[in-house]
PDB file of C-alpha atoms and ligand atoms in Angstrom:
ATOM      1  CA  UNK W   1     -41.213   0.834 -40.956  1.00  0.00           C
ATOM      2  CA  UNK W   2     -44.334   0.932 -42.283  1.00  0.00           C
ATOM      3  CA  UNK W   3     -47.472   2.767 -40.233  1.00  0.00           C
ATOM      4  CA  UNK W   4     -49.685   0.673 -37.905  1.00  0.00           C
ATOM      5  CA  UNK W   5     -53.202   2.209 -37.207  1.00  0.00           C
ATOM      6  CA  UNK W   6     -56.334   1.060 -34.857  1.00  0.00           C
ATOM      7  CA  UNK W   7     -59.393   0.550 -36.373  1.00  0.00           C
ATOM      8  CA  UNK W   8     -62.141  -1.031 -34.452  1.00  0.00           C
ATOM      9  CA  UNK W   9     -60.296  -3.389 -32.028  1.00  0.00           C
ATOM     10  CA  UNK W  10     -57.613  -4.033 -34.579  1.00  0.00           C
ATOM     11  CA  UNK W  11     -54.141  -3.105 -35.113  1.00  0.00           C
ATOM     12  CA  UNK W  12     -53.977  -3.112 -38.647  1.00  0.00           C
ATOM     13  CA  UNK W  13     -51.021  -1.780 -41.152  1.00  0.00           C
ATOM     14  CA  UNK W  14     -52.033   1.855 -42.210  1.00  0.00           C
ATOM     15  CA  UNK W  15     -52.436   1.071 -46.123  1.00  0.00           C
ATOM     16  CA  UNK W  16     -54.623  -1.649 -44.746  1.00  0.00           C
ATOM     17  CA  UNK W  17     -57.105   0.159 -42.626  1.00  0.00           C
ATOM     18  CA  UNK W  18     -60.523   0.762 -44.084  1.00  0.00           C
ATOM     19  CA  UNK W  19     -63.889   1.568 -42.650  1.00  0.00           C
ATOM     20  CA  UNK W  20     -67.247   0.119 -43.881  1.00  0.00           C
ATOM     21  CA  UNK W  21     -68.394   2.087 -46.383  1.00  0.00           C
ATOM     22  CA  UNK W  22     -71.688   2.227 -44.523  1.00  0.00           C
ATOM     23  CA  UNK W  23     -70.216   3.979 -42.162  1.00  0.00           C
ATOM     24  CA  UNK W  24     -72.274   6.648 -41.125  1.00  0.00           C
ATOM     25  CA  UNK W  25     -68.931   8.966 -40.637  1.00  0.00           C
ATOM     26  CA  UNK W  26     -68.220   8.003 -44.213  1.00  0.00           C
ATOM     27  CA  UNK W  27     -71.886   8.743 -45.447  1.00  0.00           C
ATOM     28  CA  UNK W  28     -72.787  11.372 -43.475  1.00  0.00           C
ATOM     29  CA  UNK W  29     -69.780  13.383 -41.743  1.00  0.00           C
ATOM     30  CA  UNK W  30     -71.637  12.036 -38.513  1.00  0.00           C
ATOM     31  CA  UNK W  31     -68.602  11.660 -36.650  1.00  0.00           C
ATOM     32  CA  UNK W  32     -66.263  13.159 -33.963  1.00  0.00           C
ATOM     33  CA  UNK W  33     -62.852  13.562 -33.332  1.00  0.00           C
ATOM     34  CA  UNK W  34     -59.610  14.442 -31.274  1.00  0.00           C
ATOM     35  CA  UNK W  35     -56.359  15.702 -32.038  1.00  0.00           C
ATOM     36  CA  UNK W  36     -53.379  15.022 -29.801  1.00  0.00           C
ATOM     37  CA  UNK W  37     -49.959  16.324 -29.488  1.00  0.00           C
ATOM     38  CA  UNK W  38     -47.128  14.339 -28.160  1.00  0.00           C
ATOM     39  CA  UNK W  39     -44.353  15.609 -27.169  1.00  0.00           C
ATOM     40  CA  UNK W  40     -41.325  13.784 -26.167  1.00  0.00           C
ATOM     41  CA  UNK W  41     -43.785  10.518 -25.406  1.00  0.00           C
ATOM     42  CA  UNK W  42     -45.900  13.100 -23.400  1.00  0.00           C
ATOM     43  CA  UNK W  43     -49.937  13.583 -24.469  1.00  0.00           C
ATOM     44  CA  UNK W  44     -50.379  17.395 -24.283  1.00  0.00           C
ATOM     45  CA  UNK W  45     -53.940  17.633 -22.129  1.00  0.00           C
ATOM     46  CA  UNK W  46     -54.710  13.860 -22.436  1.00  0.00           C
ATOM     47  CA  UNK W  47     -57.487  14.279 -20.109  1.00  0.00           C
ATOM     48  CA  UNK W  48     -58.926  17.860 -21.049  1.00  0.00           C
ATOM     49  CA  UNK W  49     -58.961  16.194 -24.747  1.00  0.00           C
ATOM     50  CA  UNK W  50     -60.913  13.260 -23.741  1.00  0.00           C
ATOM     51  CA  UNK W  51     -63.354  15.018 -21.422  1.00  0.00           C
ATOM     52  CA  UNK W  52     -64.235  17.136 -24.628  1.00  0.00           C
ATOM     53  CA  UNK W  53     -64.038  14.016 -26.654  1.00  0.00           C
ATOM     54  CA  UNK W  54     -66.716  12.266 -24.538  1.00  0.00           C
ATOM     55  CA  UNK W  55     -68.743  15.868 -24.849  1.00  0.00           C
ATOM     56  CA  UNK W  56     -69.345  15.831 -28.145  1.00  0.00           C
ATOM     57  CA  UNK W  57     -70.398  12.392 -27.980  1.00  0.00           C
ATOM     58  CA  UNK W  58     -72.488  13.060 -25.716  1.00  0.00           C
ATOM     59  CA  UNK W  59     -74.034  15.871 -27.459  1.00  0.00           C
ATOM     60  CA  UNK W  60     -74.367  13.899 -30.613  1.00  0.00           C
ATOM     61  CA  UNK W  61     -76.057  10.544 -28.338  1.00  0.00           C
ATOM     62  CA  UNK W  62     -73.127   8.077 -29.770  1.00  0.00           C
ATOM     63  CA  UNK W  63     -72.430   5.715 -27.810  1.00  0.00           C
ATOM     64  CA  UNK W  64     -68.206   5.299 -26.626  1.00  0.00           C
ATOM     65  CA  UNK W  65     -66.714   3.050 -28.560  1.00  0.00           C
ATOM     66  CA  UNK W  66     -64.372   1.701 -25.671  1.00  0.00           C
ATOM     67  CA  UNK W  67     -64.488   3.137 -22.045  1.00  0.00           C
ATOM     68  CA  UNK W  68     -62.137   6.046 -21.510  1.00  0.00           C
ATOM     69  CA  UNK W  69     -58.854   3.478 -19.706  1.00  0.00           C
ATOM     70  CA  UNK W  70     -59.106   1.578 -22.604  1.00  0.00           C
ATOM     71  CA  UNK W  71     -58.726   4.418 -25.158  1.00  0.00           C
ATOM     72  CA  UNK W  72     -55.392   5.258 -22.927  1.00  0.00           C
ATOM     73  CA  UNK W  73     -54.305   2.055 -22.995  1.00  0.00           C
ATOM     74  CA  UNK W  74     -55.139   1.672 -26.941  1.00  0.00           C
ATOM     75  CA  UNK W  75     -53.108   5.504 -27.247  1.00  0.00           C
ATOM     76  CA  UNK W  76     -50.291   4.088 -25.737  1.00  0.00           C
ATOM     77  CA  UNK W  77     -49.958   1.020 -27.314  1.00  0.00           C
ATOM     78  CA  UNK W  78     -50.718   2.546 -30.844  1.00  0.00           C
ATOM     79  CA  UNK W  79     -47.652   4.963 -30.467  1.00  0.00           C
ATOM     80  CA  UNK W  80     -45.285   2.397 -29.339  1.00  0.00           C
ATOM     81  CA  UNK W  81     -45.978   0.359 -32.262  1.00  0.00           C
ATOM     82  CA  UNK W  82     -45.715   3.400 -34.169  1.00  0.00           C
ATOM     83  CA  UNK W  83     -42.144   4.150 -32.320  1.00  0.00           C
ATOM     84  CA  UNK W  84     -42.910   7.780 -31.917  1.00  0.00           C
ATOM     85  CA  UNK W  85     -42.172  10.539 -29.176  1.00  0.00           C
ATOM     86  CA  UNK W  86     -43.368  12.896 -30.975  1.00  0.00           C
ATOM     87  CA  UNK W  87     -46.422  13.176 -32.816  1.00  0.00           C
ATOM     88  CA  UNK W  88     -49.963  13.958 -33.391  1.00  0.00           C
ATOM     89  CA  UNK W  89     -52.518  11.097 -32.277  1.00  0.00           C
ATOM     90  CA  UNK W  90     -55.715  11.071 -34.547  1.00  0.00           C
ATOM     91  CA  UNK W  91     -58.802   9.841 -32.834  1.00  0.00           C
ATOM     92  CA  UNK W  92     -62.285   9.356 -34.673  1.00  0.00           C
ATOM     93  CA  UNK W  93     -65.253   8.004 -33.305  1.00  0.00           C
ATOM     94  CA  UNK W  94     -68.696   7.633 -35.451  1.00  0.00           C
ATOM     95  CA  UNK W  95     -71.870   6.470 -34.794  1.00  0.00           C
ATOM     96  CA  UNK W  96     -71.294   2.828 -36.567  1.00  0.00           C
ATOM     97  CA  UNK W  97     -72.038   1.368 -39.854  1.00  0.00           C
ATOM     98  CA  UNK W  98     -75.799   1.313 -40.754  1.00  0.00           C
ATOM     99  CA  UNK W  99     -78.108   1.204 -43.477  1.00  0.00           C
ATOM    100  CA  UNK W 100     -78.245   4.899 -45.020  1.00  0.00           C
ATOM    101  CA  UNK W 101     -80.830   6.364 -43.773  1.00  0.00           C
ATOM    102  CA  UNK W 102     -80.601  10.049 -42.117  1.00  0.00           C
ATOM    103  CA  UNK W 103     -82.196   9.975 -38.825  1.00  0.00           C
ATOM    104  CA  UNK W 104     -80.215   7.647 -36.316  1.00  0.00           C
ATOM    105  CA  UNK W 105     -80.586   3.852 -36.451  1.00  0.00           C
ATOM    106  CA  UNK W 106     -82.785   2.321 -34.278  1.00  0.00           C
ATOM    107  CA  UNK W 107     -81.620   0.066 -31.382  1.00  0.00           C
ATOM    108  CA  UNK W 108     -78.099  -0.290 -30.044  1.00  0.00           C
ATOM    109  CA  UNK W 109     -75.491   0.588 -32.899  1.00  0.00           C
ATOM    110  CA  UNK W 110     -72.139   0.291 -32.219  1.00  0.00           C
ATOM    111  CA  UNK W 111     -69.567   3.120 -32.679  1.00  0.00           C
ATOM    112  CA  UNK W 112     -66.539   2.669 -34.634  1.00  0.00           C
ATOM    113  CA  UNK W 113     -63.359   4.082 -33.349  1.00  0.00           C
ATOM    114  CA  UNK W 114     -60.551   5.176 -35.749  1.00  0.00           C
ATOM    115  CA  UNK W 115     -56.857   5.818 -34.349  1.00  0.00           C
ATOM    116  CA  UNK W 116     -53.575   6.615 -35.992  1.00  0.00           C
ATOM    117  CA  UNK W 117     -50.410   8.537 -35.130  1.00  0.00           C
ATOM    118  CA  UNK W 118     -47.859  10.375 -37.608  1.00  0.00           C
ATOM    119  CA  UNK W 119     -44.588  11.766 -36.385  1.00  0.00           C
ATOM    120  CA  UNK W 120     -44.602  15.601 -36.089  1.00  0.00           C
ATOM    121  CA  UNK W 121     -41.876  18.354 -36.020  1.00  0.00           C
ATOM    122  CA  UNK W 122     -42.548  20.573 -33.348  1.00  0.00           C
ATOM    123  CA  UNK W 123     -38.886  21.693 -33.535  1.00  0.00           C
ATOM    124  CA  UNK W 124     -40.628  23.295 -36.678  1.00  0.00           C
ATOM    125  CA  UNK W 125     -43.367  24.726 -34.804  1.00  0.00           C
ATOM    126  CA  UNK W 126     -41.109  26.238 -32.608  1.00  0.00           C
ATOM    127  CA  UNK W 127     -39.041  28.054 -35.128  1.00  0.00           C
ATOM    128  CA  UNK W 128     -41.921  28.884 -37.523  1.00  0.00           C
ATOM    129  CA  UNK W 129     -43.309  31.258 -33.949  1.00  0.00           C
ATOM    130  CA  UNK W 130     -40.110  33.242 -33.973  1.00  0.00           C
ATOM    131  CA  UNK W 131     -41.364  34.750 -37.583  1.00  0.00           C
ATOM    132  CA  UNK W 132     -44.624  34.787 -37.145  1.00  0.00           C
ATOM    133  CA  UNK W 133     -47.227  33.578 -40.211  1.00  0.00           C
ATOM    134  CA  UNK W 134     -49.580  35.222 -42.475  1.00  0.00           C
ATOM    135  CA  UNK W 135     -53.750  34.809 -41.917  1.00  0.00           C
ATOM    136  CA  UNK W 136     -56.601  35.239 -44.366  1.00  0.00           C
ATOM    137  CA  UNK W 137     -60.001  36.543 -43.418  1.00  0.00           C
ATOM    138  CA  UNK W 138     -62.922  34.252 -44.374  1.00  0.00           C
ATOM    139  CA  UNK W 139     -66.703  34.103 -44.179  1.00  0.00           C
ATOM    140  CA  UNK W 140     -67.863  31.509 -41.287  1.00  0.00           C
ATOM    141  CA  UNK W 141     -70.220  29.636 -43.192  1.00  0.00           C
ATOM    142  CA  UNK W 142     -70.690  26.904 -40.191  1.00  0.00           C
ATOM    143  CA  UNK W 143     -73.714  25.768 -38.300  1.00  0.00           C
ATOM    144  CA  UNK W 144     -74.156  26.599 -34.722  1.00  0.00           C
ATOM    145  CA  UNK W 145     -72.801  23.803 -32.874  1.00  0.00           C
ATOM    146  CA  UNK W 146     -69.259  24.659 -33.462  1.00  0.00           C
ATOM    147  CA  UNK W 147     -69.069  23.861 -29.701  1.00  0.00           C
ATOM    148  CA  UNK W 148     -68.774  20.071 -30.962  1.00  0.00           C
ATOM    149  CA  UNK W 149     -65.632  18.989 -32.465  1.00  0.00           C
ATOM    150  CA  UNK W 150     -67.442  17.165 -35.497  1.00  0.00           C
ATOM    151  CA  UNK W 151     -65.997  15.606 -38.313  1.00  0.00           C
ATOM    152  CA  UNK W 152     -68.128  17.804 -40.527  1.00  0.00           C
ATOM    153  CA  UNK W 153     -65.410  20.248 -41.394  1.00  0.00           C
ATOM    154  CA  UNK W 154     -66.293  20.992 -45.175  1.00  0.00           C
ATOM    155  CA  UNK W 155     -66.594  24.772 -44.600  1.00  0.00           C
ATOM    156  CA  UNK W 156     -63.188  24.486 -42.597  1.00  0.00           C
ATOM    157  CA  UNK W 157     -61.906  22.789 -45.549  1.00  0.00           C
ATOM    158  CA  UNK W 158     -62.950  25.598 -48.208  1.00  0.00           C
ATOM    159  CA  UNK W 159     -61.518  28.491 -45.833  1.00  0.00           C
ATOM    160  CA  UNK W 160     -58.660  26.937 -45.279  1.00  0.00           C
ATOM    161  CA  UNK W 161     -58.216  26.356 -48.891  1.00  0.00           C
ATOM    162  CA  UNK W 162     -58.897  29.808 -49.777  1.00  0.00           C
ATOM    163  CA  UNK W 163     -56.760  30.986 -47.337  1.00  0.00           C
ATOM    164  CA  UNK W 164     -53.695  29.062 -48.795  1.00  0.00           C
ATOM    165  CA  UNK W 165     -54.325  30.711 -52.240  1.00  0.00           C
ATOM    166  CA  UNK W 166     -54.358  33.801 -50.901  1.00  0.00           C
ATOM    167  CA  UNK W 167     -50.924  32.872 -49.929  1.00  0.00           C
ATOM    168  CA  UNK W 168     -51.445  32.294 -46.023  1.00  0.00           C
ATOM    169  CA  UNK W 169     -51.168  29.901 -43.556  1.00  0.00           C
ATOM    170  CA  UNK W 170     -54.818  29.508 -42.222  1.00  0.00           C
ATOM    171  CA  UNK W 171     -58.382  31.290 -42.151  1.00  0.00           C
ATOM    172  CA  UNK W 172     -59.343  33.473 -39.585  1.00  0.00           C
ATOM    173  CA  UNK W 173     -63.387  32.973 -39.870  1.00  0.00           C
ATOM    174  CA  UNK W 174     -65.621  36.113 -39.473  1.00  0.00           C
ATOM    175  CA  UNK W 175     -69.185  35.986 -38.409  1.00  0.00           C
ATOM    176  CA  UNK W 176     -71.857  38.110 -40.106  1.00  0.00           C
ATOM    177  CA  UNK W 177     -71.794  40.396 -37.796  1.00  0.00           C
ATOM    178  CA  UNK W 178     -68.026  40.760 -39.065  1.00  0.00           C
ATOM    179  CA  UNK W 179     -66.276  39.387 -35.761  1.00  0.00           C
ATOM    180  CA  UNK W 180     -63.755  36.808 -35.464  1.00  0.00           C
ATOM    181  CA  UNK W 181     -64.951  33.847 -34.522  1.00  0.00           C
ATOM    182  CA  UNK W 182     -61.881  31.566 -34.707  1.00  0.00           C
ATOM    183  CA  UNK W 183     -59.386  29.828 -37.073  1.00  0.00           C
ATOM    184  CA  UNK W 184     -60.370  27.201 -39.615  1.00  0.00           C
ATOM    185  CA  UNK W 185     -58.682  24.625 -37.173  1.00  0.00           C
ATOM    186  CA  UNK W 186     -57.196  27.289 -34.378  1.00  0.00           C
ATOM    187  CA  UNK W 187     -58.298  29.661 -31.381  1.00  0.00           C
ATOM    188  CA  UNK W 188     -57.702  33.143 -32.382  1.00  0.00           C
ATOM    189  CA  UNK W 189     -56.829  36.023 -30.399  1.00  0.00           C
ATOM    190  CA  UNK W 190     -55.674  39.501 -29.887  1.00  0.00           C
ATOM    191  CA  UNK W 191     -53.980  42.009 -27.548  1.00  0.00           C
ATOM    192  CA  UNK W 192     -55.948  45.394 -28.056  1.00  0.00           C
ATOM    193  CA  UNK W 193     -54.921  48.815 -27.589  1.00  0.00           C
ATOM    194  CA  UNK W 194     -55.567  48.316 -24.206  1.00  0.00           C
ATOM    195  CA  UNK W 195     -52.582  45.716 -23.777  1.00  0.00           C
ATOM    196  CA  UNK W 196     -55.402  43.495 -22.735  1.00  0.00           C
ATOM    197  CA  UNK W 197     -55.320  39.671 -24.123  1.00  0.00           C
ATOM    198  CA  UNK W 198     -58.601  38.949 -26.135  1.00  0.00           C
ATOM    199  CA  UNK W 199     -60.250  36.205 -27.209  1.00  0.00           C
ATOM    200  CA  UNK W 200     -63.965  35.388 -28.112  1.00  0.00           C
ATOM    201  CA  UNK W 201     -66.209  33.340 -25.191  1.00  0.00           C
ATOM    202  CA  UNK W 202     -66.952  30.043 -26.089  1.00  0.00           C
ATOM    203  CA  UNK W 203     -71.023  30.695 -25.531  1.00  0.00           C
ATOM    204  CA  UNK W 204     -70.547  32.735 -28.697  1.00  0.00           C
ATOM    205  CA  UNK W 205     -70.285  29.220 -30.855  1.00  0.00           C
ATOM    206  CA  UNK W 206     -66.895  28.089 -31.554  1.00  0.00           C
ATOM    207  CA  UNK W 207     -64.334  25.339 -30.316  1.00  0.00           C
ATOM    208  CA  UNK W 208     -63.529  25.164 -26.956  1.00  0.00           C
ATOM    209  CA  UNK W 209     -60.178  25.119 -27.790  1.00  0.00           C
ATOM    210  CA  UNK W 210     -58.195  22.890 -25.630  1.00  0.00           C
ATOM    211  CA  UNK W 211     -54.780  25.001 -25.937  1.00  0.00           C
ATOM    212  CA  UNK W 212     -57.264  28.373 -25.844  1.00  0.00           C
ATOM    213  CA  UNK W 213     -57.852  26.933 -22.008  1.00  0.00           C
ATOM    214  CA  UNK W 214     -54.219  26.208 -21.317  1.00  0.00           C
ATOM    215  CA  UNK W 215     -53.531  29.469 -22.143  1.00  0.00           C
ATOM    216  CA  UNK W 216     -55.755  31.410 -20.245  1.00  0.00           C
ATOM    217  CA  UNK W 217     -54.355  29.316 -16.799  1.00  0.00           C
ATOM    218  CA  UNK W 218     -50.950  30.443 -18.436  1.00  0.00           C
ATOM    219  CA  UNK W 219     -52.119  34.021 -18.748  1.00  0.00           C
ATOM    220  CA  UNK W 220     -53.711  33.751 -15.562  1.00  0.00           C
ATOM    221  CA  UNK W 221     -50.921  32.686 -13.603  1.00  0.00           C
ATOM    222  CA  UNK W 222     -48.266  35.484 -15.444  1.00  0.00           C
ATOM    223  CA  UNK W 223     -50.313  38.330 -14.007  1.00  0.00           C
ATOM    224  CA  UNK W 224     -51.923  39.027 -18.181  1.00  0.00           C
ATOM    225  CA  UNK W 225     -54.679  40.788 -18.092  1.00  0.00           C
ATOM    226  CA  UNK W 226     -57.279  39.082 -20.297  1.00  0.00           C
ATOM    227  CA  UNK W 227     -60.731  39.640 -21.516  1.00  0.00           C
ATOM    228  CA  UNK W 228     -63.351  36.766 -23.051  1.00  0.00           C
ATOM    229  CA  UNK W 229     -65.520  39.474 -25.551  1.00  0.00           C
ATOM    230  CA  UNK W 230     -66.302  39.626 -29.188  1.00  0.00           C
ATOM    231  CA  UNK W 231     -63.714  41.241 -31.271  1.00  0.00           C
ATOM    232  CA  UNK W 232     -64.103  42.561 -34.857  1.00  0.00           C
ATOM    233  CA  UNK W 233     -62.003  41.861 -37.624  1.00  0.00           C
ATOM    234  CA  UNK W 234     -61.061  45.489 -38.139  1.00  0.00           C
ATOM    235  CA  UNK W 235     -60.220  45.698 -34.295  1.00  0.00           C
ATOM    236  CA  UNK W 236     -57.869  42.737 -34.927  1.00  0.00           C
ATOM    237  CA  UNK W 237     -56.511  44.595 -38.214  1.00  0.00           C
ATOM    238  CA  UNK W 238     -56.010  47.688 -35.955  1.00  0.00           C
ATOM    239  CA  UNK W 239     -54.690  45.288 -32.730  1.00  0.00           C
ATOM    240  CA  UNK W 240     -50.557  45.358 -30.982  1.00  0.00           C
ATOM    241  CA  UNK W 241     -50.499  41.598 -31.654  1.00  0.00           C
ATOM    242  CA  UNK W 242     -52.861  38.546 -32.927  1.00  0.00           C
ATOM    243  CA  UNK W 243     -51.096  35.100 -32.534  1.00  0.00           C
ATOM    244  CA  UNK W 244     -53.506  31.879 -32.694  1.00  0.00           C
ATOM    245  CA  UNK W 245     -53.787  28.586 -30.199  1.00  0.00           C
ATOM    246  CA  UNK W 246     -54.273  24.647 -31.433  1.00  0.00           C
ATOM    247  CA  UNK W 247     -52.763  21.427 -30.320  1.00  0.00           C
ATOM    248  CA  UNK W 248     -50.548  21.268 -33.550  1.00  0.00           C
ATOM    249  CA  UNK W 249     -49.986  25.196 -33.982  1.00  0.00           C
ATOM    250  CA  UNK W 250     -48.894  25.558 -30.367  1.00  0.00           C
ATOM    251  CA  UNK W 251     -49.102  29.023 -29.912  1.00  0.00           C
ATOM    252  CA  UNK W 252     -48.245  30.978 -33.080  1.00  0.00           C
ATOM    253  CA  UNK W 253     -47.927  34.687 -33.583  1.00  0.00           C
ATOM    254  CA  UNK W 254     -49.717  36.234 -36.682  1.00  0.00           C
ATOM    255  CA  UNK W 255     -47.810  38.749 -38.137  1.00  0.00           C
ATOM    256  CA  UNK W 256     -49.656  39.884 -41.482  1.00  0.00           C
ATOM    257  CA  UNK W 257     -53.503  39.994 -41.897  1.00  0.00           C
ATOM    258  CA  UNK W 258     -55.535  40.048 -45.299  1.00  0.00           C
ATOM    259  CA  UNK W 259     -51.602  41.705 -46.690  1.00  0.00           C
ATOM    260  CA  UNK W 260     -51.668  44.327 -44.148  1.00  0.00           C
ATOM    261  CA  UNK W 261     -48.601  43.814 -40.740  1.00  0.00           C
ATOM    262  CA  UNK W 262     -50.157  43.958 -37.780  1.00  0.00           C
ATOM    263  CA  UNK W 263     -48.054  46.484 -35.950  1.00  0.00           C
ATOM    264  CA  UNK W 264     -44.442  46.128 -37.089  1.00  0.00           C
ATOM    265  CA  UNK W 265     -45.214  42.948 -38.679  1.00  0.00           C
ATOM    266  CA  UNK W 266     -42.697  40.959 -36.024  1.00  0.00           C
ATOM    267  CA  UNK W 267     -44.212  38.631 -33.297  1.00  0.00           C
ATOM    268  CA  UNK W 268     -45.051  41.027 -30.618  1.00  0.00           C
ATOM    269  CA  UNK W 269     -44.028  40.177 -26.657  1.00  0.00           C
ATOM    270  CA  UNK W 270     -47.297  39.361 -24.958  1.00  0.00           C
ATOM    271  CA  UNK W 271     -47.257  36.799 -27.869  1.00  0.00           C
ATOM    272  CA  UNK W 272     -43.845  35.710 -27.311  1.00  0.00           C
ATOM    273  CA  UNK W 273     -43.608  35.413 -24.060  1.00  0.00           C
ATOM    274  CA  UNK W 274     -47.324  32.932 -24.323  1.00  0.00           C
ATOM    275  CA  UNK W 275     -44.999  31.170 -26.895  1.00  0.00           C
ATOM    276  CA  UNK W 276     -42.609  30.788 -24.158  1.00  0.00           C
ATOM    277  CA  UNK W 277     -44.681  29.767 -21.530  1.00  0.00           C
ATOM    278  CA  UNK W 278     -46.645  27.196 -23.905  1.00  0.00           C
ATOM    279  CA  UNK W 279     -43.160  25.471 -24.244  1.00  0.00           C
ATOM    280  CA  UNK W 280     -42.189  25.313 -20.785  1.00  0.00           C
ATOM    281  CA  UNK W 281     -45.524  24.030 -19.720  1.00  0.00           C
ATOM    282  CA  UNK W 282     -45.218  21.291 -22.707  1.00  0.00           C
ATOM    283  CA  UNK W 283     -42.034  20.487 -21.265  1.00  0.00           C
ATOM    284  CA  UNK W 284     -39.647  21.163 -24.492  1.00  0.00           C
TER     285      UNK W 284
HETATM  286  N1  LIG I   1     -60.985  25.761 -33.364  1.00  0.00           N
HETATM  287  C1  LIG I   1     -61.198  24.812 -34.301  1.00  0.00           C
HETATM  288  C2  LIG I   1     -62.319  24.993 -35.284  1.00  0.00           C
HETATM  289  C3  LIG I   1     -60.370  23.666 -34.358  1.00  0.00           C
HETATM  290  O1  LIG I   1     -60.589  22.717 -35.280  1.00  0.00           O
HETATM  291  C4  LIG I   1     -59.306  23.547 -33.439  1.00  0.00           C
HETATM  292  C5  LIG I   1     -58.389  22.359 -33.500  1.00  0.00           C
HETATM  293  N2  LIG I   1     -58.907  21.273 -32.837  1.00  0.00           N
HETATM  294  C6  LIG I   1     -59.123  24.554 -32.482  1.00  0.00           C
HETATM  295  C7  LIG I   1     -59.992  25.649 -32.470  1.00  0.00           C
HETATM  296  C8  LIG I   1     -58.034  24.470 -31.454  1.00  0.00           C
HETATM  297  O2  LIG I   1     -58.354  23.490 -30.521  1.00  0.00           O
HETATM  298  P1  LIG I   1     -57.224  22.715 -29.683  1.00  0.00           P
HETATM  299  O3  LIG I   1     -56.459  23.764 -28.959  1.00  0.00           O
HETATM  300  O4  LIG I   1     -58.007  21.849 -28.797  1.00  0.00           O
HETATM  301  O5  LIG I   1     -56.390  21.986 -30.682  1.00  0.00           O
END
């Protein structure tokens, strides 16, 4: 069955769905986006996802493409047609096709809005956070409004890259002042010496990660003690347990940093028992 995607009031076969190549997400990355998990025909944090959605539009003065029920409707529809339970729903919305010019174009431009779906294994997931995976340290070369979820992710792109030849599974980013700031597309975090769950605040410029926020009601809720602060990456290095948070990673223990095992190098059980609860609350 071939792939049916949503592109600008259109359902439209996948290897038949273009954007204008005046697109200003196309020319200039000025875009925004969402990233979905379903999960047995269930949207993980539909609404937390589209209240951030609408956020960065907001931030970035785009206008919504559709109103926020239509967008629903549109998800729904788009992942029947696709036949999928479970999956990952891809939303982009840019600020329209206009001449190329830099500063925004004057008047009312319309925003285009991009959707597909693919089917995804979280069966995979799942098993993959009973081993743990491997992370690679890279320098966050970003601007400072990593609060928006932009489709601007070249430096994402190059630390993720380099974290893949360096034989892991994704890039934790460190800030000049050499703390972790987050994943190349993940929440990061850390249980210190303390026991104490840490992870960065989001005033210090990253993602408000919409599984990072899920977790902490998780966290909350178990009795974990946990702590929003700055962490280094040699605190990290010298942590009981690091796993990482995103809508496609779940939660996912990291059990080897830059080569070196972070404690015995297994998933440790503040970790595991977040994996647990992550599944339970996603209803698997
Ligand atoms: N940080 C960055 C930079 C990301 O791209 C993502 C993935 N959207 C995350 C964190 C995790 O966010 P979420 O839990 O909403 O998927």
């Amino acid at each position: 069955m071939s792939r049916t995607a949503y592109v600008n009031g259109a359902y439209v076969p996948n290897d038949m769905a273009f954007v204008h190549i005046d697109d200003r997400g196309y020319q200039f990355a000025d875009g925004v986006y969402e990233v979905v998990s379903v999960i047995d025909g269930k949207m993980i944090d539909e609404e937390p996802h589209l209240d951030r959605l609408w956020r960065s539009m907001g931030e970035l003065r785009m206008t919504e493409p559709v109103t926020r029920s239509a967008l629903k409707l549109i998800s729904k529809q788009l992942l029947q047609k696709n036949r999928l339970k479970n999956a990952l729903l891809y939303i982009q919305v840019s600020r329209g096709v206009a001449k190329r010019d830099h500063a925004f174009p004057q008047g009312d431009l319309r925003s285009s809005l991009v959707m597909t779906c693919r089917r995804f294994d979280f069966g995979a997931v799942r098993e993959r956070a009973k081993t743990g995976i491997k992370v690679s340290s890279q320098p966050d070369i970003r601007w400072g409004r990593c609060d928006i979820k932009a489709t601007a992710l070249l430096p994402n792109v190059l630390a993720k890259q380099a974290a893949k030849e360096a034989g892991a599974f994704e890039a934790i980013l460190v800030d000049a002042d050499g703390n972790v700031t987050e994943g190349s597309s993940t929440s990061v975090w850390m249980v210190d010496k303390n026991g104490t769950l840490v992870t960065r605040p989001l005033k210090d410029n990253i993602l408000p990660g919409i599984t990072r926020a899920t977790l902490i009601e998780l966290a909350e809720k178990h009795q974990i003690r946990i702590e929003e602060r700055a962490f280094s990456i040699e605190e990290a290095k010298a942590a009981k347990e690091m796993f990482l948070t995103s809508a496609t990673s779940c939660a996912m223990p990291i059990v080897e940093l830059d080569g070196s095992a972070i404690s015995d190098g297994k998933p440790g059980s503040v970790a595991t028992k977040l994996v647990e609860l992550y599944w339970d609350f996603a209803g698997k």
